[in-house]
Short mmCIF file of C-alpha atoms in Angstrom, two decimals:
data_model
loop_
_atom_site.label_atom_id
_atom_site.label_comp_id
_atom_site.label_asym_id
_atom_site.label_seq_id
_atom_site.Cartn_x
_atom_site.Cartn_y
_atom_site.Cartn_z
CA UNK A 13 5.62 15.97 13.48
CA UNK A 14 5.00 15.85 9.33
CA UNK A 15 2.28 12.58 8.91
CA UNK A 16 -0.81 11.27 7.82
CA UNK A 17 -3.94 11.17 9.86
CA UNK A 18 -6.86 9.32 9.18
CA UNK A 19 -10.62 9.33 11.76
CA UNK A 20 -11.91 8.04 12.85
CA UNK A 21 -9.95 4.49 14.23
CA UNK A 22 -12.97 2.41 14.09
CA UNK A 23 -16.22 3.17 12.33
CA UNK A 24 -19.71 1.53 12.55
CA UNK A 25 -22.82 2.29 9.60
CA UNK A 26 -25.88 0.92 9.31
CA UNK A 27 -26.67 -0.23 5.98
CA UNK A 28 -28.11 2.64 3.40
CA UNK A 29 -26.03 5.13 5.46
CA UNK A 30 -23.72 7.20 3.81
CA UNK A 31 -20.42 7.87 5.67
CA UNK A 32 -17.11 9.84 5.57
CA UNK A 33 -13.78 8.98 6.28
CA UNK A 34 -11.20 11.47 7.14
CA UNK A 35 -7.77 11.63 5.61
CA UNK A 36 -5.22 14.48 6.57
CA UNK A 37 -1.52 15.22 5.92
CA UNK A 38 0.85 17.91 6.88
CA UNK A 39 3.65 16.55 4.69
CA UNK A 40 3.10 19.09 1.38
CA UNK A 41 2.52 16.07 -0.42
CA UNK A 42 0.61 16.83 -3.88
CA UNK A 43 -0.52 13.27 -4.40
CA UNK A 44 -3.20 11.29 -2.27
CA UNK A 45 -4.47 8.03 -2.39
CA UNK A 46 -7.09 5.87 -1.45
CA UNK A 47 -7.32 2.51 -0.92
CA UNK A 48 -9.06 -0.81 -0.08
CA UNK A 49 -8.14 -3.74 2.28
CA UNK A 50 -10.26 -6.49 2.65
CA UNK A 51 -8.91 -9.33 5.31
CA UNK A 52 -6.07 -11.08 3.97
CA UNK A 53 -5.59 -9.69 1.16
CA UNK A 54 -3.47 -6.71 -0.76
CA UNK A 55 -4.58 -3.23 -0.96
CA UNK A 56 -6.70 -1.83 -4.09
CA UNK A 57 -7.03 1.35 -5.40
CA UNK A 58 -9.81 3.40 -5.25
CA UNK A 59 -9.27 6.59 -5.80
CA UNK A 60 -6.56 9.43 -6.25
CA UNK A 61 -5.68 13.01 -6.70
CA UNK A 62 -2.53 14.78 -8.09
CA UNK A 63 -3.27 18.37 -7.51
CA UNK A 64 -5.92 20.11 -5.88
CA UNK A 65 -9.62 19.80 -7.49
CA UNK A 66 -8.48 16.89 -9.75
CA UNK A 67 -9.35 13.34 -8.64
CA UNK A 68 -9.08 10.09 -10.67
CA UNK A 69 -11.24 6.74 -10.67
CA UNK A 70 -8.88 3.63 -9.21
CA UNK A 71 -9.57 0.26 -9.73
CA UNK A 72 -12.89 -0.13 -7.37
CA UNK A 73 -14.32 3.19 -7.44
CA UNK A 74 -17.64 2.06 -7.72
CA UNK A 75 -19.90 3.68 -4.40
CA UNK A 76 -17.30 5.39 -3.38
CA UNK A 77 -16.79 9.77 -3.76
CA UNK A 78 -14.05 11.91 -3.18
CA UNK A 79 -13.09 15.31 -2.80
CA UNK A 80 -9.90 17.61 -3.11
CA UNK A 81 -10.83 21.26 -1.99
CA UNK A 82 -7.43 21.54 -0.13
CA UNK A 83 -3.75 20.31 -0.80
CA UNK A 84 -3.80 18.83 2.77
CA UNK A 85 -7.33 16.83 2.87
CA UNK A 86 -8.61 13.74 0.89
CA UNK A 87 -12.30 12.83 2.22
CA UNK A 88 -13.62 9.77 1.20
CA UNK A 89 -16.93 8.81 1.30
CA UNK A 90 -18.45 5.23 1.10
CA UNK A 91 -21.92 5.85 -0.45
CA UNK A 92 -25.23 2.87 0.07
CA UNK A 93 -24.46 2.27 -3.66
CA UNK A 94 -21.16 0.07 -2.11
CA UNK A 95 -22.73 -3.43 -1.75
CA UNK A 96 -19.86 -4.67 0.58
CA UNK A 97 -18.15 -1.84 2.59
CA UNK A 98 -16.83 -3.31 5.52
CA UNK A 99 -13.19 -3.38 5.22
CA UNK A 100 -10.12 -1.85 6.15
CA UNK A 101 -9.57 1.72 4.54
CA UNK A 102 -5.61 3.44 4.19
CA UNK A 103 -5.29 7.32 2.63
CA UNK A 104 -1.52 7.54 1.58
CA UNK A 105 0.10 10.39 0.18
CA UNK A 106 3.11 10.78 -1.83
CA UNK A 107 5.63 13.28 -3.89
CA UNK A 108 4.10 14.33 -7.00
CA UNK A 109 6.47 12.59 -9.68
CA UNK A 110 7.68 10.13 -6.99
CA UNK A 111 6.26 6.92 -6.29
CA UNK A 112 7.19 6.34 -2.74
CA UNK A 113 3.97 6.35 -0.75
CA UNK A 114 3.68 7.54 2.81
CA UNK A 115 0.68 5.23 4.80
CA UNK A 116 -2.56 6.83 7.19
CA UNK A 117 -3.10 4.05 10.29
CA UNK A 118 -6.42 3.57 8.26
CA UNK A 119 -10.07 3.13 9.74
CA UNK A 120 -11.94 0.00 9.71
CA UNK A 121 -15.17 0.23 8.89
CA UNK A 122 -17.81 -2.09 9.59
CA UNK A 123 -21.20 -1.87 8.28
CA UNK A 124 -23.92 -3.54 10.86
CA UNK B 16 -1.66 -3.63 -16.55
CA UNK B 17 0.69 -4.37 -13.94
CA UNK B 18 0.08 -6.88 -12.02
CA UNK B 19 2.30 -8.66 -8.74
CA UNK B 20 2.67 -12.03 -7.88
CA UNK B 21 3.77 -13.42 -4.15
CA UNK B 22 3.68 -16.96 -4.26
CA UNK B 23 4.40 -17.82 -0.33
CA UNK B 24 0.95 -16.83 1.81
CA UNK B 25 2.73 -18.02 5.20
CA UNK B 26 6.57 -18.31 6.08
CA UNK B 27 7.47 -19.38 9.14
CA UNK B 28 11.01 -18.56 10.11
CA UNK B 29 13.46 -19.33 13.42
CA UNK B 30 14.66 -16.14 15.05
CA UNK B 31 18.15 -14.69 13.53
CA UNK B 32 18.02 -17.01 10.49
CA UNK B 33 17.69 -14.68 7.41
CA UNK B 34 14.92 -15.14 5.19
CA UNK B 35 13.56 -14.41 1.39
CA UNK B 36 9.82 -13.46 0.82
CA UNK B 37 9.20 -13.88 -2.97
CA UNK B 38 7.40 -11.16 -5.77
CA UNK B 39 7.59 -12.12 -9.28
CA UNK B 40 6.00 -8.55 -11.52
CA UNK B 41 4.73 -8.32 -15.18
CA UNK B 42 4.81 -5.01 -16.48
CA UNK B 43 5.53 -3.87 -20.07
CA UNK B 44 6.82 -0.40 -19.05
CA UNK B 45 10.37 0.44 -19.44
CA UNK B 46 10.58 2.75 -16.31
CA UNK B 47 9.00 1.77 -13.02
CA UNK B 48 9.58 1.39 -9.06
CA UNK B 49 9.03 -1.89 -6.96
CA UNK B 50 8.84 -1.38 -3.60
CA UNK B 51 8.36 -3.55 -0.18
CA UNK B 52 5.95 -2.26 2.87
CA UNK B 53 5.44 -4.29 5.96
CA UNK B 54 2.15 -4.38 7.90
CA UNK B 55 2.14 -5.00 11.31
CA UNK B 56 -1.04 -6.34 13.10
CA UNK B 57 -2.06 -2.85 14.38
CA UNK B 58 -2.54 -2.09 10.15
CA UNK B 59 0.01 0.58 9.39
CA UNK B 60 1.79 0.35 6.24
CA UNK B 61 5.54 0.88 6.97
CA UNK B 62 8.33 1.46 3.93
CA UNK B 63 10.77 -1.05 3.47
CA UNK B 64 12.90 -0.59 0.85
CA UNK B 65 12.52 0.96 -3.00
CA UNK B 66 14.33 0.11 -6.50
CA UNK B 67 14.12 1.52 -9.57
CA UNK B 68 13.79 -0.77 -13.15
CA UNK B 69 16.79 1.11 -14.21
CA UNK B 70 18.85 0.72 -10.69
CA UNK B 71 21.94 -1.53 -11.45
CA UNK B 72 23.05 -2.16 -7.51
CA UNK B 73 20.64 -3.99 -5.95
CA UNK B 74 18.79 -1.92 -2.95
CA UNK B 75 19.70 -2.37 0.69
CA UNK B 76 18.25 -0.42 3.98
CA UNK B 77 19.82 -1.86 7.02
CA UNK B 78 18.93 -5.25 7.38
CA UNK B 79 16.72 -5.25 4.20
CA UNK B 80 17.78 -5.85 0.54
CA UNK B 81 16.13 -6.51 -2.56
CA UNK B 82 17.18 -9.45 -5.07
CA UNK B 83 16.57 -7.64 -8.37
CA UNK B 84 16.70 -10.01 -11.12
CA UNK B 85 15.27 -7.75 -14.32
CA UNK B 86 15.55 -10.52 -16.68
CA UNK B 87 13.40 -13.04 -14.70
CA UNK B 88 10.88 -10.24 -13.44
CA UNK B 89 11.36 -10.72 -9.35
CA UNK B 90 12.22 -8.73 -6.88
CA UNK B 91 12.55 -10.82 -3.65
CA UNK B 92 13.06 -9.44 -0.76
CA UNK B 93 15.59 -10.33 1.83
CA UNK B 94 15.75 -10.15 5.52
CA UNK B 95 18.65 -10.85 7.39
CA UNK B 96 19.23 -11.74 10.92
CA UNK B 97 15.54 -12.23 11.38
CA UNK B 98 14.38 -10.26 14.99
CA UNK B 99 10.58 -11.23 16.67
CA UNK B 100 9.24 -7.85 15.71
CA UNK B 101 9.84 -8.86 12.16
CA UNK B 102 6.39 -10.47 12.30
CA UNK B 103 4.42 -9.21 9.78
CA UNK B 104 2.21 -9.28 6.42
CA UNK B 105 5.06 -7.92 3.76
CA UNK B 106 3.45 -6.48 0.50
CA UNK B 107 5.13 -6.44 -2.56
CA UNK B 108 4.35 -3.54 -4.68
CA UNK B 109 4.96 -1.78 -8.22
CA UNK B 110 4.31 1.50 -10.21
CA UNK B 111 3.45 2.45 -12.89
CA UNK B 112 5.81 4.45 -15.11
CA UNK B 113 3.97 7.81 -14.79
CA UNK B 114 4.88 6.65 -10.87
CA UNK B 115 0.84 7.99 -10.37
CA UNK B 116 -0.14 4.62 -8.84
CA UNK B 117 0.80 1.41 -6.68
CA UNK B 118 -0.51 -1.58 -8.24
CA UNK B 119 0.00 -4.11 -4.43
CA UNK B 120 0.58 -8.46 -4.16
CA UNK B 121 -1.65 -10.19 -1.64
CA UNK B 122 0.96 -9.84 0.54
CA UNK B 123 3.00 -12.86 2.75
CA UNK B 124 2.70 -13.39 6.51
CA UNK B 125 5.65 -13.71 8.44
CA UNK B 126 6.23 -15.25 11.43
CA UNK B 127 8.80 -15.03 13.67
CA UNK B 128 9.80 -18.10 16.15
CA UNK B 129 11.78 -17.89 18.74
#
């Protein structure tokens, strides 16, 4: 089955830990995405890619890296420079060219 | 920028009555996409429906269609037949004419009585 997979499900950090989020698809998708949910409210860019090693800033990208070594992963990782981390994290990827996003079941991460 | 508007942060709706979650867009791009995703409680985000700025038939996937009024900037969504399961947070969403990003609306919680 073609999808998106994102690890892990639920994620714990203390504070000043860095941390990694996976993000995987097997759909051939060029594009990925990353993106932001805090509780009740939309989602908010953080970061994207539209071919391999080539990555642009989003609308929050501050503490956060990425990476794009391969066409199917998109690793995020939420640095101790990210003053409020805990939220709810979704990886999507799309078409290149197309707008239509396909979702991740995101991780929720909670900083202790 | 883009930006997305839903008005309505809770509707509360009987069971088979049809229903219309508002989005009201600003955008000064020609060409662009809006789109609707529903999330359920368990956090996926699931495709609704899609139309294009340049789309003259309104967009309809089963019991989904989208009010696309280009004039006034909206792009409601409509549910018909309303079903329990339809319980949800529905996001509202738009790109950008390069279609590189989605810019998202706070989104509207549905709920579903029976």
């Amino acid at each position: 089955d073609g999808g998106i997979t994102q690890s892990p499900k639920y994620l714990f950090r203390k504070e000043g830990q860095n941390v990694t989020l996976s993000c995987e698809q097997n759909l051939n998708h060029d594009a990925m995405y990353w993106y932001r949910q805090d509780p009740g409210q939309g989602l908010r860019l953080i970061y994207y890619s539209q071919i391999v090693n080539d990555f642009q800033k989003g609308d929050i990208a501050e503490g956060y890296s990425v990476s794009r070594e391969k066409k199917e992963s998109f690793p995020l990782t939420v640095t101790s420079a990210q003053k409020n981390p805990t939220a709810f994290y979704l990886c999507a990827s799309s078409i290149s060219g197309q707008s239509e996003q396909f979702f991740g079941p995101g991780t929720r991460l909670t900083v202790l | 920028a883009q930006k997305i508007t839903q008005t309505q942060p809770g509707m509360f709706v009987q069971e088979k009555e049809a229903v219309t979650l508002d989005c009201t867009y600003d955008t000064s791009d020609q060409s662009y996409g809006l789109f609707w995703y529903k999330q359920p409680s368990s956090g996926e985000m699931i495709f609704l429906i899609y139309q294009g700025s340049y789309d003259e038939q309104n967009a309809t996937e089963g019991r989904y269609s989208l009010n696309f009024q280009k004039a006034r900037k909206s792009a409601n969504l409509v549910i018909s037949a309303s079903q329990l399961g339809d319980s949800a947070m529905y996001f509202c969403a738009m790109s950008d004419q390069g279609a590189q990003k989605l810019v998202f609306g706070q989104g509207t919680r549905l709920t579903i009585n029976p």
